[in-house]
Short mmCIF file of C-alpha atoms in Angstrom, two decimals:
data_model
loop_
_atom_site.label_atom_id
_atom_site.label_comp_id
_atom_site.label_asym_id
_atom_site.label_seq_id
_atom_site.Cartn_x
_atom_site.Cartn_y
_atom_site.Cartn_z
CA UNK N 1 33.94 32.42 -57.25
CA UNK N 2 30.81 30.03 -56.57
CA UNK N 3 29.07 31.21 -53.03
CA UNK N 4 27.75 27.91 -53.36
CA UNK N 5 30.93 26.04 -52.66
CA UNK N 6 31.71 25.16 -49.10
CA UNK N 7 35.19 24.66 -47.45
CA UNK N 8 36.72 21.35 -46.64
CA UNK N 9 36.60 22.17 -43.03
CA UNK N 10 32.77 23.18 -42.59
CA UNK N 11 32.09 19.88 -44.58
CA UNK N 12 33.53 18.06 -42.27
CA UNK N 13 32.01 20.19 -39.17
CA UNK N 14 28.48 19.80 -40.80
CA UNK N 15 29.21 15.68 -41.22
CA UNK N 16 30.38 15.38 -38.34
CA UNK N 17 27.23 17.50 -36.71
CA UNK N 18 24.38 14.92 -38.97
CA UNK N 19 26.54 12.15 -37.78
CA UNK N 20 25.94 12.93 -33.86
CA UNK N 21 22.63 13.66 -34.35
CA UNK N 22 22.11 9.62 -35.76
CA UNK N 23 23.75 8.62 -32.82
CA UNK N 24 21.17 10.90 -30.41
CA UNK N 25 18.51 7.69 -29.40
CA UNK N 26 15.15 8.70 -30.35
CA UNK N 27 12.01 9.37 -27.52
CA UNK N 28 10.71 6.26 -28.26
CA UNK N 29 14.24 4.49 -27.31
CA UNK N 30 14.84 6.84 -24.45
CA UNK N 31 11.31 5.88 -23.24
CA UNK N 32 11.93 2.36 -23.92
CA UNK N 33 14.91 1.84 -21.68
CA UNK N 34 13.40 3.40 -18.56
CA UNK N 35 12.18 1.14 -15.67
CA UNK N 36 8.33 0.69 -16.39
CA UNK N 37 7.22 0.23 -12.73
CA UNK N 38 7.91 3.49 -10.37
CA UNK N 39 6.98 2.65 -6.11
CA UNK N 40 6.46 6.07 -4.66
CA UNK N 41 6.34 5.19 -0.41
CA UNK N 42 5.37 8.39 2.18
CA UNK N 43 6.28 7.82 5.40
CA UNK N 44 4.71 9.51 8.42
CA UNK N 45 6.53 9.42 11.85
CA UNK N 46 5.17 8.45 15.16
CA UNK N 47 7.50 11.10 16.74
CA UNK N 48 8.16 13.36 13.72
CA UNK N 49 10.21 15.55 16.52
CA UNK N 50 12.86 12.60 16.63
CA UNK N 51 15.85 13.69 14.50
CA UNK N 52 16.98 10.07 15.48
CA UNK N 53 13.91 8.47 14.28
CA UNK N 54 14.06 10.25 10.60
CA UNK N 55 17.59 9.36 10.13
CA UNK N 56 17.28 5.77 11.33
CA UNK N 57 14.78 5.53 8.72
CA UNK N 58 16.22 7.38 5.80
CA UNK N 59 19.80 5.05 6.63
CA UNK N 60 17.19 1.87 6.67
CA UNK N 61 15.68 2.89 3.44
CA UNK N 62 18.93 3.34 1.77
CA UNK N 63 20.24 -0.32 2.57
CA UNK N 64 17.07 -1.25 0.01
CA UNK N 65 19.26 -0.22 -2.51
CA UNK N 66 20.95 -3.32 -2.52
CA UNK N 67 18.47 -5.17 -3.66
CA UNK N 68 18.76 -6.67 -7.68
CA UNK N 69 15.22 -5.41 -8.80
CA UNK N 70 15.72 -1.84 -7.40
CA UNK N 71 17.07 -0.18 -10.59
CA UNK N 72 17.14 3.60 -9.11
CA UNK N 73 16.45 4.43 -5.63
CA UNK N 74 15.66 8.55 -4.10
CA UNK N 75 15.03 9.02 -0.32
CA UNK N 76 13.84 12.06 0.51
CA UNK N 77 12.29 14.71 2.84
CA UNK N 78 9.93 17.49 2.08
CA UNK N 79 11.22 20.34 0.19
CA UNK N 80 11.29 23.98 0.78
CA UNK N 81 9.17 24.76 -2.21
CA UNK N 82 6.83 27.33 -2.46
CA UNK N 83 3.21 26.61 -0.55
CA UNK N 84 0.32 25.90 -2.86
CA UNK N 85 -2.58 24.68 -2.12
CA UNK N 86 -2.07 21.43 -4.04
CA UNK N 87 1.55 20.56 -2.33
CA UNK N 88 0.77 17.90 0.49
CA UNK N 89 4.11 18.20 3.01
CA UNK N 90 2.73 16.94 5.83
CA UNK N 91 5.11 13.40 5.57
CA UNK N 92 8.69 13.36 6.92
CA UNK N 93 10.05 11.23 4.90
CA UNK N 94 9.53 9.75 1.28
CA UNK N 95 10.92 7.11 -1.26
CA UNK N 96 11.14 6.21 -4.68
CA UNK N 97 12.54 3.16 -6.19
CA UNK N 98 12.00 2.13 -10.02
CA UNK N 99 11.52 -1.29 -11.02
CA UNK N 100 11.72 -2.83 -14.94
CA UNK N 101 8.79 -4.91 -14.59
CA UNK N 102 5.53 -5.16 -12.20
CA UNK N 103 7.05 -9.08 -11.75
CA UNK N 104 10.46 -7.09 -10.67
CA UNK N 105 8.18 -5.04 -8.40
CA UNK N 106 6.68 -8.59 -6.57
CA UNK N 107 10.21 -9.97 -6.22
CA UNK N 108 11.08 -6.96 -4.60
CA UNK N 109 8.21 -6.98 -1.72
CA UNK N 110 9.24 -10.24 -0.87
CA UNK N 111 13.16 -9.79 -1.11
CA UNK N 112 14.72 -10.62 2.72
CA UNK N 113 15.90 -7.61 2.87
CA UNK N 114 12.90 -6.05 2.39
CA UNK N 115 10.52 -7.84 4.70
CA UNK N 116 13.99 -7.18 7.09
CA UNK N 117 13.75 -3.79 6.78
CA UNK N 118 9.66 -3.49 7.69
CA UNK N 119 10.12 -5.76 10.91
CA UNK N 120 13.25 -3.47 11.62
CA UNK N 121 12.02 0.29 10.98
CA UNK N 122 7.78 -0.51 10.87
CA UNK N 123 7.73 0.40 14.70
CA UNK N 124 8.87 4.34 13.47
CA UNK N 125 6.16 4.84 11.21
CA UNK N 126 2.25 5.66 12.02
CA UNK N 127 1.20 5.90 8.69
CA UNK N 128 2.70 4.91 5.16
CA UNK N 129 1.36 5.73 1.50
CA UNK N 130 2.28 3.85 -1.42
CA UNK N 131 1.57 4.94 -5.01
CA UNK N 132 2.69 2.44 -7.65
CA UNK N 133 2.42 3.64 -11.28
CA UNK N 134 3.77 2.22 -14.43
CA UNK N 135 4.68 4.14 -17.67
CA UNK N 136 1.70 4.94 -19.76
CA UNK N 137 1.92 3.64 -23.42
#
């Protein structure tokens, strides 16, 4: 008998495998299809003791996502991660919306909802950070 010779069904399991693999979209796809444009916002309390305040904020922030250029939105809040000297918690609460263009980005700081949501919420806030970055070819 030929070792060489393969069975019907481990053809078909090894096809099937190089066809899967074709479909798989390569880095430069995957890369492709993300938003370009990433807003990174830190938020710093007035009264950072306020339960109240933080979660009129974080349900504030959230309504953003309703706006058409915000392709991905995270709120957050510091996490429990291990202290390093590098690791800046000192904000209470953070967000991070992606955009697919720097024009999407402009439409979005103007959006009503947006300029709503600074005359609605700015008066919790003492300091904000922003930290725009797009993807680097």
């Amino acid at each position: 008998m030929n070792t060489s010779t393969i069975t019907r069904r481990q053809f078909l399991a090894s096809a099937g495998a190089a066809v899967a693999l074709t479909a798989l979209p390569t880095q430069a796809e995957t890369q492709a299809s993300l938003p370009s444009v990433i807003h990174t916002v830190f938020f710093w309390l007035k009264d950072p003791t306020s339960q109240s305040d933080k979660e009129q904020l974080i349900a504030g922030l959230k309504e953003l996502a309703a706006i058409p250029q915000v392709k991905s939105l995270h709120v957050g809040v510091p996490a429990s991660t291990q202290e390093r000297d590098v690791i800046d918690s000192s904000y209470h609460v953070s967000e991070m919306m992606m955009f697919e263009s720097v024009e999407a980005q402009n439409q979005y700081q103007v959006h009503p909802l947006h300029v709503k949501f600074v005359e609605n919420y700015a008066h919790l806030w003492e300091r904000v950070v922003v930290y725009d970055s797009v993807t680097a070819g």
